[in-house]
Coordinates of C-alpha atoms in Angstrom, one line a residue:
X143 CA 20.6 -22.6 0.8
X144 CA 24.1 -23.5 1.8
X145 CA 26.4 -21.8 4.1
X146 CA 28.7 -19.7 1.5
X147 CA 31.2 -19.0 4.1
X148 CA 34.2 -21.5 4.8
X149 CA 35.6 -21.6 7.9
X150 CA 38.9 -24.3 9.7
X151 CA 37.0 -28.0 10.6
X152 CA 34.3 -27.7 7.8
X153 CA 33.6 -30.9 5.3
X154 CA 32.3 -31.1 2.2
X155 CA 31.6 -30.6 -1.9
X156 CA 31.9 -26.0 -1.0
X157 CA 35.8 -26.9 0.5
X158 CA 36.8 -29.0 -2.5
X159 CA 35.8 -26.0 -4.9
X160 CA 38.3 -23.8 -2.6
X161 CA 40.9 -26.1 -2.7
X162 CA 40.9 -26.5 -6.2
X163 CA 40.4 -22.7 -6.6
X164 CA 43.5 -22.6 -4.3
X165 CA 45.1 -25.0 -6.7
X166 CA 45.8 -27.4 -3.7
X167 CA 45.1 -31.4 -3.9
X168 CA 41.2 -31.5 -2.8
X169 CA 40.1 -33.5 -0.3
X170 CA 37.1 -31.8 0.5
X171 CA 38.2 -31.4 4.6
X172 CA 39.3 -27.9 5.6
X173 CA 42.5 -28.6 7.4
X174 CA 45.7 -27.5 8.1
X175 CA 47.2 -27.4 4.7
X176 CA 43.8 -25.4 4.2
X177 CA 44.4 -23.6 6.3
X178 CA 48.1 -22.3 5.6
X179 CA 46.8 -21.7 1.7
X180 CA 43.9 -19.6 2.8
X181 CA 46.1 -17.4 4.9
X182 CA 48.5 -17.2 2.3
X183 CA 46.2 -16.2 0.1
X184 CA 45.0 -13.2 2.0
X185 CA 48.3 -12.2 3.0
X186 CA 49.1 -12.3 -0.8
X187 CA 45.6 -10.1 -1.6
X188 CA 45.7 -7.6 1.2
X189 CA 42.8 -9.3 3.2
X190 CA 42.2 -10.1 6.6
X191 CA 44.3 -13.1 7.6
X192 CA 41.7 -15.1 9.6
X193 CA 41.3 -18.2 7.6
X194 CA 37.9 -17.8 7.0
X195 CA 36.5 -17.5 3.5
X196 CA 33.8 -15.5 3.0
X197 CA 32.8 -12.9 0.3
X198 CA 35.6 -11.0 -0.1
X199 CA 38.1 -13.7 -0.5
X200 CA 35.7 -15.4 -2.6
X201 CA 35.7 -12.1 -4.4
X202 CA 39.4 -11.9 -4.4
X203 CA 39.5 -15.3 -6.3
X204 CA 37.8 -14.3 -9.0
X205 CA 34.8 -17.1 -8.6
X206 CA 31.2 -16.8 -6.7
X207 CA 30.5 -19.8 -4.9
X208 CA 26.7 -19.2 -5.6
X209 CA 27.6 -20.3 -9.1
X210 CA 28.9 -23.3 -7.9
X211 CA 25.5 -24.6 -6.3
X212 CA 23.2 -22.9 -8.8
X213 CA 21.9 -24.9 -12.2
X214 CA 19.9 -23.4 -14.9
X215 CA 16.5 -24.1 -13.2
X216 CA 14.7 -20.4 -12.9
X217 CA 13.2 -21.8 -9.0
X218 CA 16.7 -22.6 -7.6
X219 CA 19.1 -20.4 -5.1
X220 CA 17.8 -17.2 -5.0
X221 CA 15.6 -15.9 -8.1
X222 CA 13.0 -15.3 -5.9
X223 CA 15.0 -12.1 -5.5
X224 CA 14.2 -9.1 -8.1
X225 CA 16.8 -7.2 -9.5
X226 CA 16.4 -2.9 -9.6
X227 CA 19.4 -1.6 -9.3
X228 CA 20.7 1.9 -8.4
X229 CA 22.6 3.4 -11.2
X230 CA 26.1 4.0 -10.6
X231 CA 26.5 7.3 -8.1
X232 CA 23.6 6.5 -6.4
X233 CA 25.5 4.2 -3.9
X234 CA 28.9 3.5 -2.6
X235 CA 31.1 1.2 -4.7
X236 CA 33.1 0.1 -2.2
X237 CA 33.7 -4.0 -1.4
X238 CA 33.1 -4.2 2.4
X239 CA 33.3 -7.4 4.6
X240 CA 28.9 -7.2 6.2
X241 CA 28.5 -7.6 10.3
X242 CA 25.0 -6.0 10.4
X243 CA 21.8 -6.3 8.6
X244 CA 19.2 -3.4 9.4
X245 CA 15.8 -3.5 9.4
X246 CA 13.7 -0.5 8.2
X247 CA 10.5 0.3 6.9
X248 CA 9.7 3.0 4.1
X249 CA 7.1 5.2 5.8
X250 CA 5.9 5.2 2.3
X251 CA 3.7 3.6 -0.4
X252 CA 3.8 -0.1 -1.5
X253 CA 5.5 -0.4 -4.5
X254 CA 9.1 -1.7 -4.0
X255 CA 10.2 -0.8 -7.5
X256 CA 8.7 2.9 -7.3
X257 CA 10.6 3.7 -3.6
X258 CA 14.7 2.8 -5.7
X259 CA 13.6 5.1 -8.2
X260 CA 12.8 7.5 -5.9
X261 CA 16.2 7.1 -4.2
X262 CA 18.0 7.3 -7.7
X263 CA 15.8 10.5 -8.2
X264 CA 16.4 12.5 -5.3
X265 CA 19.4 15.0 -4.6
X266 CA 20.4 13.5 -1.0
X267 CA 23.2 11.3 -2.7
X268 CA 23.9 7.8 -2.1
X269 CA 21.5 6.8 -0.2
X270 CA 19.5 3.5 -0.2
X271 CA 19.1 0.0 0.9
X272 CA 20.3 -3.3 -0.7
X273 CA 16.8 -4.7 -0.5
X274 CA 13.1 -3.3 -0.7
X275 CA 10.3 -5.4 0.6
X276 CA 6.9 -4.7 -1.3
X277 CA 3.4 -4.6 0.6
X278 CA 0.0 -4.2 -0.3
X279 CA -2.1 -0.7 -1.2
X280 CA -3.1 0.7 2.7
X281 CA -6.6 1.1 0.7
X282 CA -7.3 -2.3 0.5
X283 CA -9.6 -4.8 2.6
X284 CA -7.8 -8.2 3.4
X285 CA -11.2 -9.8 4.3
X286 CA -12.1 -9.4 0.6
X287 CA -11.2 -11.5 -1.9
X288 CA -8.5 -9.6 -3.7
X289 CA -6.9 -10.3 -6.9
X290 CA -3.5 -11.3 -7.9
X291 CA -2.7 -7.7 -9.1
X292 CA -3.4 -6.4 -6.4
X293 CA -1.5 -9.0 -4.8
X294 CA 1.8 -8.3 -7.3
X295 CA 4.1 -6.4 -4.7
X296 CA 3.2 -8.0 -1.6
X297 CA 6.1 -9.4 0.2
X298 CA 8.2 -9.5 -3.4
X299 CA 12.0 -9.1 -2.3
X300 CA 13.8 -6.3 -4.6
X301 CA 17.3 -6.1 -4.7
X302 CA 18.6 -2.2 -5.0
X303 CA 22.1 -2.9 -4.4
X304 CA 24.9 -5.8 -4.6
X305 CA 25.6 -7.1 -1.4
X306 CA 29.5 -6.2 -1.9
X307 CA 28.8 -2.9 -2.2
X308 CA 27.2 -0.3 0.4
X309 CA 24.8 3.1 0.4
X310 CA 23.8 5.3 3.5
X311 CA 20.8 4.1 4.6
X312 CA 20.8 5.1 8.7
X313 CA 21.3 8.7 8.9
X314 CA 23.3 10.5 12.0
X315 CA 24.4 7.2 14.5
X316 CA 27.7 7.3 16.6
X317 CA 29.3 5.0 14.4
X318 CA 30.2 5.7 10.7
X319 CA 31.5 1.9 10.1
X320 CA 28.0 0.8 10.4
X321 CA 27.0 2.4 7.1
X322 CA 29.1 0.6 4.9
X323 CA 29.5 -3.3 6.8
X324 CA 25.8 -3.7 7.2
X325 CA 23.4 -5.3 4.6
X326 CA 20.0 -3.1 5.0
X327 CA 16.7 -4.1 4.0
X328 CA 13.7 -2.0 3.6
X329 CA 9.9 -2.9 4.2
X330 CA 7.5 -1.0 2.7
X331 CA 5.0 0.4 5.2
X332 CA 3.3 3.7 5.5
X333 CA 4.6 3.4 9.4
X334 CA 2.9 5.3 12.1
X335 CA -0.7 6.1 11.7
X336 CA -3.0 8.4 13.4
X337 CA -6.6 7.8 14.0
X338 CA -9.0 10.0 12.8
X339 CA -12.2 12.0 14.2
X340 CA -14.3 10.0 12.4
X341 CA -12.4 7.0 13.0
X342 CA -10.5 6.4 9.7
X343 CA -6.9 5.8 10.0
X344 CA -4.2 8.2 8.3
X345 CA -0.5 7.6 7.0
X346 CA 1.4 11.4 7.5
X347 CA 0.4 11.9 3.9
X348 CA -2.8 11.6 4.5
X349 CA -3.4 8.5 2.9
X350 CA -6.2 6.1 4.4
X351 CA -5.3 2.7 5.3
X352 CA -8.0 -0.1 5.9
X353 CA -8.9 -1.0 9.6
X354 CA -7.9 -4.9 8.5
X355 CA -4.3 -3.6 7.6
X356 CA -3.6 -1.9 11.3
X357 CA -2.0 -2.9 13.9
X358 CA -2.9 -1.8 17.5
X359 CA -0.4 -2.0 19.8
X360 CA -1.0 -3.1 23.4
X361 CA 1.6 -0.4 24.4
X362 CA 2.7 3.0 22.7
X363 CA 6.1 3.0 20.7
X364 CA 7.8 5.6 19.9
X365 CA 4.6 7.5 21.4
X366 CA 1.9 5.6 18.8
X367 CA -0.3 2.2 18.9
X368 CA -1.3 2.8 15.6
X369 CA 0.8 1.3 13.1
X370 CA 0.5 0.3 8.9
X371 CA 0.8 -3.6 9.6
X372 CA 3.5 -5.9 8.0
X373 CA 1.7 -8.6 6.0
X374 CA 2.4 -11.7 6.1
X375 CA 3.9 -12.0 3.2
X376 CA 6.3 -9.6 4.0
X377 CA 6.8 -11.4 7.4
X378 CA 7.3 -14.6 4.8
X379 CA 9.7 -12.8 3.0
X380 CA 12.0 -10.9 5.3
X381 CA 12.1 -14.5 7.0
X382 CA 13.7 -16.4 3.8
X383 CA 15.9 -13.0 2.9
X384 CA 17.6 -13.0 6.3
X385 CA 18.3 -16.4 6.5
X386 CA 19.9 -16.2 2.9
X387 CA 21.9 -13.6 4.1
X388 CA 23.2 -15.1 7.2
X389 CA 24.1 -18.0 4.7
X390 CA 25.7 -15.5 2.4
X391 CA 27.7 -13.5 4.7
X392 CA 27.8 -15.5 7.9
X393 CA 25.9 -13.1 10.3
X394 CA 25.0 -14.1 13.4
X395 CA 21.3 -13.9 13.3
X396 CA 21.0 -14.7 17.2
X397 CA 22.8 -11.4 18.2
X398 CA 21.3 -7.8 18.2
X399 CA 17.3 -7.5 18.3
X400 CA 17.0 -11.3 18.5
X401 CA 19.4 -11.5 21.6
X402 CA 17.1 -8.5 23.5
X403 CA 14.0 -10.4 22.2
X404 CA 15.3 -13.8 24.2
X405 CA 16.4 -12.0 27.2
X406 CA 13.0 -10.6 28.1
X407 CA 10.2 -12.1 26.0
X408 CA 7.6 -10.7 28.2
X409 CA 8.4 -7.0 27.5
X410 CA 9.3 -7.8 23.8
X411 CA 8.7 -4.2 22.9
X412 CA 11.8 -2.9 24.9
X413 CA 14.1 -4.9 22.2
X414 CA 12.8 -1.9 20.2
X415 CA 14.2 0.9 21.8
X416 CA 17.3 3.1 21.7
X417 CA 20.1 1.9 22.9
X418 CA 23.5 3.5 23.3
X419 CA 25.7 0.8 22.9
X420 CA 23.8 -0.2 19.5
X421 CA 24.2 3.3 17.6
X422 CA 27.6 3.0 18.5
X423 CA 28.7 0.2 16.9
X424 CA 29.6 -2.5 19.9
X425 CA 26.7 -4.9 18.7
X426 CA 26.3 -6.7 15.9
X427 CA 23.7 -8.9 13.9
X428 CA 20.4 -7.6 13.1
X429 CA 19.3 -4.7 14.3
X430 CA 16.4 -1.7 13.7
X431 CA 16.9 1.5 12.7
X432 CA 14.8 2.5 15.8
X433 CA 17.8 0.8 18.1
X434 CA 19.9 2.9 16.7
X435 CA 18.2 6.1 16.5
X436 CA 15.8 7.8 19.2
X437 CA 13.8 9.8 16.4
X438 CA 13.5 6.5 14.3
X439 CA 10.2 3.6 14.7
X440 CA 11.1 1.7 12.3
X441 CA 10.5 -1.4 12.7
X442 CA 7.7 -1.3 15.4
X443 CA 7.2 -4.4 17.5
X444 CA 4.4 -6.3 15.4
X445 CA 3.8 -9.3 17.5
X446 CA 3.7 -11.7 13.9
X447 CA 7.0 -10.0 13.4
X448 CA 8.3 -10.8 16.4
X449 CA 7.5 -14.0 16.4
X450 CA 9.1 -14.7 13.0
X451 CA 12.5 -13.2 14.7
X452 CA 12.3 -15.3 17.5
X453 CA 11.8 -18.5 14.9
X454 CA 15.1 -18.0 13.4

């Protein structure tokens, strides 16, 4: 995909579609008279003057620059993406400018499509994510030869949300503004597991999940080394969603969690933890629910996860 976001000093075909949306003579070069008509443009629509043209001066335009790039073949941009959406209530309609993207999982079943209709259906409000990653039934054996049903959710990106628009997705942290300029994407995972007397493995509802679909951590987080494994689908996945939206919304994919992951691979489980500077807002990019909340393990440090993050 191609960056989405414009910025002073870029080339190319995405700056002559500006300038001609900015009814300016295109020469496809983001310069100074650019420059001046972009911040004229904000000043005139009540938008940050920073000369840097992301979604919500795209927005402001009327045009989506997605449009631009896309054609009518079905396996172009991004229709690998499902759309479920929330009804309207069931999130906040608000247009934000995105800094964060949160990882979570579901502590839940597998289906992507059943966990949004659960969100519409409860009483807690607007709360939800923008995306919903699907998995694979904890039941099943992945040293079988499974079907393609059984494969139909695994790793299958569902969009609950538009990206303009935000929903409460991350509980009690010290900073509200997090909520509503972060895009949030759910994995479905049962989470922590326990291990059973006679040696099954158990979800917190009491589900079973096969020995081939648990990971064992070498070290306890958040006081468990039993965990409801990421496939690698998912892993697949999540990989292609977050570097769409870092084209989409120009997020720094290098900050947060990936920063912590670079600065001590050796103890890569400590990028998981709390920290205080996280739940209060002073560090953006990706981040995990559990860096932001001390009660919270999602996502747990899944060495194929981790090395996905640290691929990007």
């Amino acid at each position: 995909m191609k960056n989405l976001v414009i910025k002073p000093g870029y080339k190319g075909e995405l700056v002559v579609f500006l300038q001609e949306n900015l009814g300016i003579i295109p020469d496809g070069v983001y310069g100074p008279k650019t420059k001046a008509a972009v911040l004229g443009f904000q000043r005139a629509n009540n938008l940050t003057t920073d000369g840097i043209v992301g979604p919500l001066t795209w927005a402001a335009m009327g045009v989506n620059p997605l449009e631009y790039f896309a054609d009518t073949d079905t396996e172009t941009s991004a229709t690998w993406i499902k759309q479920h959406r929330l009804p309207e209530g069931e999130y906040v309609k608000q247009t934000t400018a995105k800094k964060w993207i949160f990882l979570h999982h579901t502590a839940g079943r597998h289906n992507p499509f059943k966990c949004i209709d659960h969100w519409a259906a409860d009483q807690r409000g607007r709360v939800g994510t923008h995306y919903v990653n699907g998995g694979l039934n904890s039941i099943l054996d992945l040293r079988a030869d499974l079907t393609e049903e059984q494969f139909q959710y695994d790793g299958k990106v569902v969009q609950a949300i538009d990206d303009k628009y935000w929903g409460y997705h991350l509980g009690a942290v010290k900073s509200a503004l997090m909520h509503r300029a972060s895009l949030s994407i759910e994995i479905c995972s049962a989470g922590i597991l326990t291990k059973a007397d006679d040696g099954t493995y158990r979800t917190w509802y009491n589900a079973k999940v096969h020995p081939s679909q648990v990971t064992v951590l070498d070290k306890p987080y958040r006081g468990s080394i039993y965990y409801h494994k990421y496939s690698p689908n998912q892993i697949k996945s999540l990989k292609a969603l977050l570097l769409h939206l870092r084209d989409k919304h120009d997020i720094n994919l290098n900050s947060g969690i990936i920063a912590q992951l670079n600065a001590d691979p050796e103890n890569a489980e400590r990028a998981f933890e709390y920290k205080e500077e996280m739940s209060r807002g002073r560090i953006s990019g990706v981040l995990t629910h559990g860096q932001v909340r001390k009660d919270k393990s999602d996502v747990f440090p899944q060495p194929e996860l981790i090395e996905m993050l640290l691929s990007l």
